[in-house]
Amino acid sequence: MSIGNEPLIDLPAQTDIRRILIMKWSAMGDVVISTALMEDVRRAFPAAEIDINTLPPWAPLFRDDPRFRNVIAIPLRQGARAMLQWLREIRRGNYDLIVDLQSTDRARILHTLLLASGARVPYRLGTHRRFPYTIAPGPQPPAVHAFEHLRAALRAGGIPTVTPRPALFVPTRHRQRAAELLSGHGIGADTRYAVFLPGCQAAGYLKRWGALRYSALALYLREAGYQRIVILGGKDEMEECRLIEQACGAWLVNLCGQTEILDLVPICENAGCIVANDTGTAHVASSTPTPQVVVCGPTDPRRVKPLGDNVAALQADIHCMNCYRKQCSHHSCMELVSPEAVFSALQKLGAV
């Protein structure tokens, strides 16, 4: 295995690597973060055929991406039949290199079964120093961003890690759809607007900063010259977004439930700033250079902050921060982050 910063092998120098599989299954934020590493792999192997293996919900992120020959989306949580389908698909690929950015127990079991079935994969790169991986990094610090663990895995294979933020390919139809959604609410090229991502999955409601605080921040931004606020979210976040809209009035544009994932990129590209909770869409937004502030509470910003030096994470310094709990009686970690603190962080980023 690689030791220190020295690569175990210089994979890009191997002339026998013609077909590559990149694996990353979940969750959405982790998949989006991994697109920076996928871009690094593509740059290192410009002539190779590269396939991506992910879960069905995230397949739309890659369907039209010219970097990938094929998207293999299998619902692996559905049991033995899905696992057999995975084995058949991967065997058919005849890959020379598998880059496993998942590296979970399930992934290791599937890799082991793949090799036991007679498949020959000369190079197998993962993030853990154990079978079935032939290339993996040395020990990593525990309190470090997941992105750095993945980068260390690529560097163990001699793959340069140079992409600083998620690299998403946005088809023209998503750019057109985003433009139509904005223009339908009177937002044009000269309109100064901010984007709020105030929700998260219902099960992770403790990661929500709260409608009251988002509403107060919206007023600060309006006084600072922002003409509109655009709220984005999914079906689990509709009530939260409705409460903010109700508090702010018609100058706030609520697009919750009206967008697809890749619509978010052009909407966020043209915004003056973004404010978000620790949610998957914040990572999608971080594929743009737009200044962004993410409010963290029960999750550790050292591990979950979206990529980029244009992104700042705020967290209240209390004894129970980073608890990762699903239930809480006081929610102090979020309540102690004030709208004034977020506005100040946006000022430091040059967004106001």
mmCIF file of C-alpha atoms in Angstrom:
data_model
loop_
_atom_site.group_PDB
_atom_site.id
_atom_site.type_symbol
_atom_site.label_atom_id
_atom_site.label_comp_id
_atom_site.label_asym_id
_atom_site.label_seq_id
_atom_site.Cartn_x
_atom_site.Cartn_y
_atom_site.Cartn_z
ATOM 1 C CA MET A 1 0.000 0.000 0.000
ATOM 2 C CA SER A 2 1.123 3.555 -0.465
ATOM 3 C CA ILE A 3 3.086 5.065 2.386
ATOM 4 C CA GLY A 4 3.083 8.783 3.159
ATOM 5 C CA ASN A 5 2.764 10.857 0.013
ATOM 6 C CA GLU A 6 4.489 8.367 -2.276
ATOM 7 C CA PRO A 7 2.159 6.651 -4.771
ATOM 8 C CA LEU A 8 2.081 2.883 -4.803
ATOM 9 C CA ILE A 9 1.925 2.859 -8.592
ATOM 10 C CA ASP A 10 1.732 5.434 -11.367
ATOM 11 C CA LEU A 11 -1.561 4.336 -12.914
ATOM 12 C CA PRO A 12 -1.655 6.969 -15.713
ATOM 13 C CA ALA A 13 1.648 5.557 -16.984
ATOM 14 C CA GLN A 14 0.163 2.069 -17.433
ATOM 15 C CA THR A 15 -0.561 1.582 -21.144
ATOM 16 C CA ASP A 16 -2.854 -1.392 -20.504
ATOM 17 C CA ILE A 17 -5.596 0.687 -18.808
ATOM 18 C CA ARG A 18 -8.249 1.183 -21.457
ATOM 19 C CA ARG A 19 -11.502 0.621 -19.580
ATOM 20 C CA ILE A 20 -12.239 2.160 -16.172
ATOM 21 C CA LEU A 21 -15.163 1.835 -13.767
ATOM 22 C CA ILE A 22 -15.764 4.523 -11.123
ATOM 23 C CA MET A 23 -18.056 3.523 -8.256
ATOM 24 C CA LYS A 24 -19.940 5.963 -6.036
ATOM 25 C CA TRP A 25 -23.390 5.026 -4.760
ATOM 26 C CA SER A 26 -24.601 7.523 -2.161
ATOM 27 C CA ALA A 27 -25.602 9.867 -0.682
ATOM 28 C CA MET A 28 -26.315 12.747 -3.051
ATOM 29 C CA GLY A 29 -23.852 15.136 -1.419
ATOM 30 C CA ASP A 30 -21.109 12.499 -1.410
ATOM 31 C CA VAL A 31 -21.790 11.632 -5.056
ATOM 32 C CA VAL A 32 -21.591 15.305 -6.036
ATOM 33 C CA ILE A 33 -18.344 15.809 -4.099
ATOM 34 C CA SER A 34 -16.915 12.777 -5.883
ATOM 35 C CA THR A 35 -17.427 14.391 -9.282
ATOM 36 C CA ALA A 36 -14.274 16.415 -8.594
ATOM 37 C CA LEU A 37 -12.344 13.131 -8.350
ATOM 38 C CA MET A 38 -14.119 11.800 -11.437
ATOM 39 C CA GLU A 39 -12.846 14.828 -13.330
ATOM 40 C CA ASP A 40 -9.330 14.070 -12.099
ATOM 41 C CA VAL A 41 -9.618 10.482 -13.357
ATOM 42 C CA ARG A 42 -10.846 11.673 -16.750
ATOM 43 C CA ARG A 43 -7.916 14.100 -17.038
ATOM 44 C CA ALA A 44 -5.449 11.383 -16.087
ATOM 45 C CA PHE A 45 -6.875 8.940 -18.659
ATOM 46 C CA PRO A 46 -8.082 11.087 -21.588
ATOM 47 C CA ALA A 47 -8.252 8.168 -24.028
ATOM 48 C CA ALA A 48 -9.862 5.581 -21.737
ATOM 49 C CA GLU A 49 -13.487 4.490 -21.780
ATOM 50 C CA ILE A 50 -14.950 5.347 -18.375
ATOM 51 C CA ASP A 51 -18.195 3.999 -16.903
ATOM 52 C CA ILE A 52 -19.878 5.264 -13.738
ATOM 53 C CA ASN A 53 -21.692 2.999 -11.258
ATOM 54 C CA THR A 54 -24.140 4.780 -8.972
ATOM 55 C CA LEU A 55 -27.647 4.304 -7.558
ATOM 56 C CA PRO A 56 -30.737 5.058 -9.690
ATOM 57 C CA PRO A 57 -31.665 8.359 -7.939
ATOM 58 C CA TRP A 58 -28.310 9.892 -8.946
ATOM 59 C CA ALA A 59 -28.133 8.521 -12.491
ATOM 60 C CA PRO A 60 -29.624 11.761 -13.952
ATOM 61 C CA LEU A 61 -26.460 13.560 -12.830
ATOM 62 C CA PHE A 62 -24.488 11.568 -15.394
ATOM 63 C CA ARG A 63 -26.851 10.452 -18.171
ATOM 64 C CA ASP A 64 -25.748 13.164 -20.618
ATOM 65 C CA ASP A 65 -22.210 13.601 -19.310
ATOM 66 C CA PRO A 66 -19.735 13.140 -22.188
ATOM 67 C CA ARG A 67 -17.011 12.047 -19.767
ATOM 68 C CA PHE A 68 -18.737 8.689 -19.289
ATOM 69 C CA ARG A 69 -19.451 5.957 -21.804
ATOM 70 C CA ASN A 70 -22.101 4.250 -19.714
ATOM 71 C CA VAL A 71 -24.070 4.833 -16.499
ATOM 72 C CA ILE A 72 -24.672 1.648 -14.506
ATOM 73 C CA ALA A 73 -27.485 2.379 -12.044
ATOM 74 C CA ILE A 74 -28.588 -0.642 -10.012
ATOM 75 C CA PRO A 75 -30.803 -0.507 -6.858
ATOM 76 C CA LEU A 76 -28.356 -2.505 -4.744
ATOM 77 C CA ARG A 77 -30.466 -2.247 -1.602
ATOM 78 C CA GLN A 78 -33.040 -4.574 -3.204
ATOM 79 C CA GLY A 79 -31.122 -7.696 -2.284
ATOM 80 C CA ALA A 80 -29.578 -10.705 -3.982
ATOM 81 C CA ARG A 81 -31.172 -10.202 -7.384
ATOM 82 C CA ALA A 82 -29.738 -6.682 -7.632
ATOM 83 C CA MET A 83 -26.325 -7.953 -6.549
ATOM 84 C CA LEU A 84 -26.389 -10.602 -9.279
ATOM 85 C CA GLN A 85 -27.324 -7.922 -11.794
ATOM 86 C CA TRP A 86 -24.355 -5.851 -10.611
ATOM 87 C CA LEU A 87 -21.984 -8.800 -11.028
ATOM 88 C CA ARG A 88 -23.219 -9.480 -14.566
ATOM 89 C CA GLU A 89 -22.914 -5.821 -15.586
ATOM 90 C CA ILE A 90 -19.445 -5.366 -14.134
ATOM 91 C CA ARG A 91 -18.139 -8.641 -15.573
ATOM 92 C CA ARG A 92 -19.396 -7.549 -18.987
ATOM 93 C CA GLY A 93 -17.355 -4.335 -18.720
ATOM 94 C CA ASN A 94 -13.971 -6.121 -18.723
ATOM 95 C CA TYR A 95 -12.438 -3.277 -16.733
ATOM 96 C CA ASP A 96 -8.715 -2.774 -16.379
ATOM 97 C CA LEU A 97 -9.132 -0.401 -13.425
ATOM 98 C CA ILE A 98 -11.884 -0.036 -10.845
ATOM 99 C CA VAL A 99 -11.837 3.194 -8.828
ATOM 100 C CA ASP A 100 -14.052 2.477 -5.825
ATOM 101 C CA LEU A 101 -14.972 5.777 -4.183
ATOM 102 C CA GLN A 102 -17.561 3.970 -2.030
ATOM 103 C CA SER A 103 -15.337 1.341 -0.353
ATOM 104 C CA THR A 104 -18.029 0.126 2.047
ATOM 105 C CA ASP A 105 -18.461 -3.436 3.290
ATOM 106 C CA ARG A 106 -21.087 -4.033 0.586
ATOM 107 C CA ALA A 107 -18.694 -2.771 -2.091
ATOM 108 C CA ARG A 108 -15.898 -5.000 -0.794
ATOM 109 C CA ILE A 109 -18.186 -8.039 -0.772
ATOM 110 C CA LEU A 110 -19.261 -7.383 -4.351
ATOM 111 C CA HIS A 111 -15.648 -6.922 -5.442
ATOM 112 C CA THR A 112 -14.726 -10.206 -3.767
ATOM 113 C CA LEU A 113 -17.594 -12.021 -5.487
ATOM 114 C CA LEU A 114 -16.560 -10.447 -8.787
ATOM 115 C CA LEU A 115 -13.026 -11.810 -8.448
ATOM 116 C CA ALA A 116 -14.306 -15.194 -7.239
ATOM 117 C CA SER A 117 -16.430 -15.443 -10.381
ATOM 118 C CA GLY A 118 -13.279 -15.362 -12.494
ATOM 119 C CA ALA A 119 -13.266 -11.685 -13.514
ATOM 120 C CA ARG A 120 -9.806 -10.239 -13.963
ATOM 121 C CA VAL A 121 -9.381 -6.618 -12.869
ATOM 122 C CA PRO A 122 -5.640 -5.845 -12.809
ATOM 123 C CA TYR A 123 -5.908 -2.576 -10.849
ATOM 124 C CA ARG A 124 -8.373 -2.061 -7.981
ATOM 125 C CA LEU A 125 -8.210 1.278 -6.149
ATOM 126 C CA GLY A 126 -10.094 1.976 -2.907
ATOM 127 C CA THR A 127 -9.910 4.076 0.221
ATOM 128 C CA HIS A 128 -9.187 1.204 2.656
ATOM 129 C CA ARG A 129 -6.006 -0.823 3.040
ATOM 130 C CA ARG A 130 -7.637 -4.226 2.756
ATOM 131 C CA PHE A 131 -8.639 -6.885 0.255
ATOM 132 C CA PRO A 132 -9.773 -6.727 -2.535
ATOM 133 C CA TYR A 133 -8.021 -3.401 -3.236
ATOM 134 C CA THR A 134 -4.525 -3.487 -4.692
ATOM 135 C CA ILE A 135 -4.047 0.292 -4.374
ATOM 136 C CA ALA A 136 -5.039 2.320 -1.309
ATOM 137 C CA PRO A 137 -3.663 5.194 0.768
ATOM 138 C CA GLY A 138 -1.954 4.943 4.104
ATOM 139 C CA PRO A 139 -3.709 5.904 7.375
ATOM 140 C CA GLN A 140 -5.593 9.195 7.266
ATOM 141 C CA PRO A 141 -6.464 11.648 10.086
ATOM 142 C CA PRO A 142 -9.940 10.879 11.509
ATOM 143 C CA ALA A 143 -11.349 14.436 11.577
ATOM 144 C CA VAL A 144 -10.820 15.293 7.938
ATOM 145 C CA HIS A 145 -13.188 15.999 5.078
ATOM 146 C CA ALA A 146 -14.324 12.948 3.099
ATOM 147 C CA PHE A 147 -12.957 14.664 0.001
ATOM 148 C CA GLU A 148 -9.415 14.453 1.371
ATOM 149 C CA HIS A 149 -9.789 10.710 1.996
ATOM 150 C CA LEU A 150 -10.857 10.244 -1.622
ATOM 151 C CA ARG A 151 -8.030 12.436 -2.889
ATOM 152 C CA ALA A 152 -5.539 10.358 -0.906
ATOM 153 C CA ALA A 153 -6.852 7.222 -2.629
ATOM 154 C CA LEU A 154 -6.287 8.704 -6.089
ATOM 155 C CA ARG A 155 -2.826 9.946 -5.166
ATOM 156 C CA ALA A 156 -1.961 6.410 -4.020
ATOM 157 C CA GLY A 157 -2.434 5.475 -7.652
ATOM 158 C CA GLY A 158 -0.387 8.381 -8.952
ATOM 159 C CA ILE A 159 -3.469 10.245 -10.197
ATOM 160 C CA PRO A 160 -3.045 14.034 -9.757
ATOM 161 C CA THR A 161 -5.845 15.621 -7.698
ATOM 162 C CA VAL A 162 -6.284 19.119 -9.087
ATOM 163 C CA THR A 163 -10.060 19.714 -9.310
ATOM 164 C CA PRO A 164 -11.070 21.994 -6.404
ATOM 165 C CA ARG A 165 -14.877 21.686 -6.488
ATOM 166 C CA PRO A 166 -17.613 19.421 -7.913
ATOM 167 C CA ALA A 167 -17.506 19.130 -11.692
ATOM 168 C CA LEU A 168 -21.038 18.645 -13.004
ATOM 169 C CA PHE A 169 -21.965 18.615 -16.673
ATOM 170 C CA VAL A 170 -25.163 20.619 -17.223
ATOM 171 C CA PRO A 171 -27.026 19.867 -20.479
ATOM 172 C CA THR A 172 -28.523 22.758 -22.438
ATOM 173 C CA ARG A 173 -32.088 21.784 -21.551
ATOM 174 C CA HIS A 174 -31.406 22.364 -17.853
ATOM 175 C CA ARG A 175 -29.924 25.791 -18.552
ATOM 176 C CA GLN A 176 -32.965 26.672 -20.636
ATOM 177 C CA ARG A 177 -35.339 25.404 -17.976
ATOM 178 C CA ALA A 178 -33.560 27.424 -15.274
ATOM 179 C CA ALA A 179 -33.724 30.578 -17.404
ATOM 180 C CA GLU A 180 -37.449 30.043 -18.019
ATOM 181 C CA LEU A 181 -38.173 29.510 -14.320
ATOM 182 C CA LEU A 182 -36.346 32.708 -13.375
ATOM 183 C CA SER A 183 -37.757 34.852 -16.184
ATOM 184 C CA GLY A 184 -41.246 33.658 -15.328
ATOM 185 C CA HIS A 185 -40.803 35.449 -11.998
ATOM 186 C CA GLY A 186 -39.287 38.593 -13.488
ATOM 187 C CA ILE A 187 -35.667 37.650 -12.787
ATOM 188 C CA GLY A 188 -33.412 38.602 -15.667
ATOM 189 C CA ALA A 189 -29.713 39.033 -16.321
ATOM 190 C CA ASP A 190 -29.627 42.344 -14.428
ATOM 191 C CA THR A 191 -31.561 41.153 -11.375
ATOM 192 C CA ARG A 192 -29.568 40.797 -8.171
ATOM 193 C CA TYR A 193 -30.865 37.741 -6.345
ATOM 194 C CA ALA A 194 -29.819 35.343 -3.618
ATOM 195 C CA VAL A 195 -30.526 31.618 -3.352
ATOM 196 C CA PHE A 196 -31.694 29.897 -0.164
ATOM 197 C CA LEU A 197 -31.524 26.118 0.326
ATOM 198 C CA PRO A 198 -33.400 25.985 3.635
ATOM 199 C CA GLY A 199 -34.413 22.339 3.843
ATOM 200 C CA CYS A 200 -33.044 18.823 4.047
ATOM 201 C CA GLN A 201 -34.551 15.357 4.201
ATOM 202 C CA ALA A 202 -37.378 15.116 6.719
ATOM 203 C CA ALA A 203 -35.446 12.561 8.792
ATOM 204 C CA GLY A 204 -32.606 15.045 9.217
ATOM 205 C CA TYR A 205 -34.740 18.004 10.313
ATOM 206 C CA LEU A 206 -32.208 18.970 13.006
ATOM 207 C CA LYS A 207 -29.938 20.239 10.210
ATOM 208 C CA ARG A 208 -32.467 22.958 9.360
ATOM 209 C CA TRP A 209 -31.570 26.482 10.415
ATOM 210 C CA GLY A 210 -35.261 27.409 10.503
ATOM 211 C CA ALA A 211 -37.786 29.461 8.565
ATOM 212 C CA LEU A 212 -37.747 32.309 11.094
ATOM 213 C CA ARG A 213 -34.009 32.883 10.726
ATOM 214 C CA TYR A 214 -34.042 32.545 6.936
ATOM 215 C CA SER A 215 -36.863 35.106 6.803
ATOM 216 C CA ALA A 216 -34.881 37.559 8.925
ATOM 217 C CA LEU A 217 -31.794 37.075 6.742
ATOM 218 C CA ALA A 218 -33.890 37.722 3.632
ATOM 219 C CA LEU A 219 -34.782 41.156 5.002
ATOM 220 C CA TYR A 220 -31.129 41.945 5.689
ATOM 221 C CA LEU A 221 -30.257 41.017 2.117
ATOM 222 C CA ARG A 222 -33.085 43.126 0.725
ATOM 223 C CA GLU A 223 -31.812 46.126 2.650
ATOM 224 C CA ALA A 224 -28.331 45.412 1.232
ATOM 225 C CA GLY A 225 -29.597 45.691 -2.334
ATOM 226 C CA TYR A 226 -30.786 42.217 -3.259
ATOM 227 C CA GLN A 227 -33.948 42.495 -5.326
ATOM 228 C CA ARG A 228 -35.166 38.913 -5.017
ATOM 229 C CA ILE A 229 -34.615 35.776 -2.968
ATOM 230 C CA VAL A 230 -35.030 32.421 -4.732
ATOM 231 C CA ILE A 231 -35.845 29.383 -2.574
ATOM 232 C CA LEU A 232 -35.037 25.905 -3.869
ATOM 233 C CA GLY A 233 -35.886 22.517 -2.413
ATOM 234 C CA GLY A 234 -37.618 19.166 -2.788
ATOM 235 C CA LYS A 235 -40.858 17.628 -1.614
ATOM 236 C CA ASP A 236 -39.637 17.142 1.982
ATOM 237 C CA GLU A 237 -38.939 20.866 2.232
ATOM 238 C CA MET A 238 -42.143 22.409 0.890
ATOM 239 C CA GLU A 239 -43.584 23.426 4.248
ATOM 240 C CA GLU A 240 -40.326 25.067 5.347
ATOM 241 C CA CYS A 241 -40.149 27.013 2.092
ATOM 242 C CA ARG A 242 -43.822 28.012 2.322
ATOM 243 C CA LEU A 243 -43.248 29.500 5.783
ATOM 244 C CA ILE A 244 -40.361 31.642 4.514
ATOM 245 C CA GLU A 245 -42.411 32.778 1.514
ATOM 246 C CA GLN A 246 -45.328 33.650 3.771
ATOM 247 C CA ALA A 247 -43.114 35.753 6.030
ATOM 248 C CA CYS A 248 -41.372 37.639 3.212
ATOM 249 C CA GLY A 249 -44.037 38.283 0.618
ATOM 250 C CA ALA A 250 -44.179 38.433 -3.175
ATOM 251 C CA TRP A 251 -40.588 39.607 -3.733
ATOM 252 C CA LEU A 252 -39.434 36.150 -2.601
ATOM 253 C CA VAL A 253 -39.608 33.471 -5.330
ATOM 254 C CA ASN A 254 -40.473 29.984 -4.076
ATOM 255 C CA LEU A 255 -39.351 27.362 -6.620
ATOM 256 C CA CYS A 256 -39.481 24.484 -4.145
ATOM 257 C CA GLY A 257 -40.578 21.312 -5.917
ATOM 258 C CA GLN A 258 -40.282 22.880 -9.381
ATOM 259 C CA THR A 259 -36.677 22.054 -10.241
ATOM 260 C CA GLU A 260 -34.587 19.052 -11.174
ATOM 261 C CA ILE A 261 -31.162 18.607 -9.596
ATOM 262 C CA LEU A 262 -29.151 19.977 -12.511
ATOM 263 C CA ASP A 263 -31.453 23.023 -12.830
ATOM 264 C CA LEU A 264 -29.867 24.247 -9.599
ATOM 265 C CA VAL A 265 -26.455 24.791 -11.160
ATOM 266 C CA PRO A 266 -27.357 27.605 -13.609
ATOM 267 C CA ILE A 267 -29.709 29.167 -11.049
ATOM 268 C CA CYS A 268 -26.883 29.280 -8.504
ATOM 269 C CA GLU A 269 -24.268 30.352 -11.068
ATOM 270 C CA ASN A 270 -26.052 33.632 -11.689
ATOM 271 C CA ALA A 271 -26.932 34.356 -8.047
ATOM 272 C CA GLY A 272 -25.107 36.886 -5.891
ATOM 273 C CA CYS A 273 -24.898 34.514 -2.936
ATOM 274 C CA ILE A 274 -26.199 31.219 -1.557
ATOM 275 C CA VAL A 275 -27.226 30.322 2.003
ATOM 276 C CA ALA A 276 -27.862 26.686 2.835
ATOM 277 C CA ASN A 277 -28.156 24.039 5.485
ATOM 278 C CA ASP A 278 -25.935 20.955 5.420
ATOM 279 C CA THR A 279 -27.866 19.294 2.610
ATOM 280 C CA GLY A 280 -27.082 17.575 -0.669
ATOM 281 C CA THR A 281 -28.188 20.521 -2.776
ATOM 282 C CA ALA A 282 -25.575 22.705 -1.059
ATOM 283 C CA HIS A 283 -22.940 20.471 -2.650
ATOM 284 C CA VAL A 284 -24.627 20.830 -6.032
ATOM 285 C CA ALA A 285 -24.517 24.614 -5.554
ATOM 286 C CA SER A 286 -20.810 24.430 -4.694
ATOM 287 C CA SER A 287 -20.052 23.376 -8.272
ATOM 288 C CA THR A 288 -20.376 27.118 -8.980
ATOM 289 C CA PRO A 289 -18.031 29.920 -7.805
ATOM 290 C CA THR A 290 -20.934 31.813 -6.166
ATOM 291 C CA PRO A 291 -20.220 32.815 -2.522
ATOM 292 C CA GLN A 292 -21.999 30.410 -0.178
ATOM 293 C CA VAL A 293 -22.561 30.181 3.580
ATOM 294 C CA VAL A 294 -23.592 26.835 5.060
ATOM 295 C CA VAL A 295 -25.049 26.647 8.561
ATOM 296 C CA CYS A 296 -23.962 23.505 10.434
ATOM 297 C CA GLY A 297 -25.218 22.270 13.784
ATOM 298 C CA PRO A 298 -25.304 18.546 14.540
ATOM 299 C CA THR A 299 -22.848 17.749 11.738
ATOM 300 C CA ASP A 300 -19.123 18.482 11.685
ATOM 301 C CA PRO A 301 -18.187 21.166 9.108
ATOM 302 C CA ARG A 302 -14.684 19.709 8.912
ATOM 303 C CA ARG A 303 -16.312 16.660 7.322
ATOM 304 C CA VAL A 304 -19.359 18.027 5.491
ATOM 305 C CA LYS A 305 -18.593 21.565 4.251
ATOM 306 C CA PRO A 306 -19.136 21.940 0.503
ATOM 307 C CA LEU A 307 -15.926 22.292 -1.468
ATOM 308 C CA GLY A 308 -14.359 25.568 -2.541
ATOM 309 C CA ASP A 309 -12.738 28.631 -0.991
ATOM 310 C CA ASN A 310 -15.918 30.539 -1.886
ATOM 311 C CA VAL A 311 -17.800 28.507 0.767
ATOM 312 C CA ALA A 312 -17.868 29.323 4.488
ATOM 313 C CA ALA A 313 -19.383 27.143 7.196
ATOM 314 C CA LEU A 314 -20.843 28.547 10.427
ATOM 315 C CA GLN A 315 -21.428 26.590 13.616
ATOM 316 C CA ALA A 316 -22.251 27.568 17.184
ATOM 317 C CA ASP A 317 -19.472 26.684 19.615
ATOM 318 C CA ILE A 318 -21.385 24.651 22.188
ATOM 319 C CA HIS A 319 -20.565 21.476 24.088
ATOM 320 C CA CYS A 320 -22.865 19.198 22.074
ATOM 321 C CA MET A 321 -21.966 20.332 18.565
ATOM 322 C CA ASN A 322 -21.246 17.588 16.016
ATOM 323 C CA CYS A 323 -23.523 15.207 17.906
ATOM 324 C CA TYR A 324 -25.061 13.768 14.693
ATOM 325 C CA ARG A 325 -28.281 13.049 16.576
ATOM 326 C CA LYS A 326 -31.647 12.634 14.879
ATOM 327 C CA GLN A 327 -33.643 14.021 17.824
ATOM 328 C CA CYS A 328 -32.977 16.910 20.206
ATOM 329 C CA SER A 329 -34.961 18.707 22.898
ATOM 330 C CA HIS A 330 -33.423 22.177 22.426
ATOM 331 C CA HIS A 331 -31.786 22.523 18.940
ATOM 332 C CA SER A 332 -29.416 25.129 20.386
ATOM 333 C CA CYS A 333 -26.707 24.486 17.809
ATOM 334 C CA MET A 334 -28.908 26.060 15.130
ATOM 335 C CA GLU A 335 -30.737 28.641 17.201
ATOM 336 C CA LEU A 336 -27.455 30.199 18.346
ATOM 337 C CA VAL A 337 -26.370 30.960 14.767
ATOM 338 C CA SER A 338 -27.949 34.359 14.205
ATOM 339 C CA PRO A 339 -29.040 35.945 10.909
ATOM 340 C CA GLU A 340 -26.550 38.710 11.708
ATOM 341 C CA ALA A 341 -23.715 36.153 11.862
ATOM 342 C CA VAL A 342 -24.659 34.704 8.474
ATOM 343 C CA PHE A 343 -24.947 38.206 6.972
ATOM 344 C CA SER A 344 -21.483 39.037 8.334
ATOM 345 C CA ALA A 345 -20.066 35.846 6.807
ATOM 346 C CA LEU A 346 -21.554 36.853 3.434
ATOM 347 C CA GLN A 347 -19.890 40.250 3.784
ATOM 348 C CA LYS A 348 -16.524 38.571 4.346
ATOM 349 C CA LEU A 349 -17.046 36.563 1.166
ATOM 350 C CA GLY A 350 -17.747 39.783 -0.724
ATOM 351 C CA ALA A 351 -21.377 38.900 -1.438
ATOM 352 C CA VAL A 352 -22.854 42.012 0.246
#
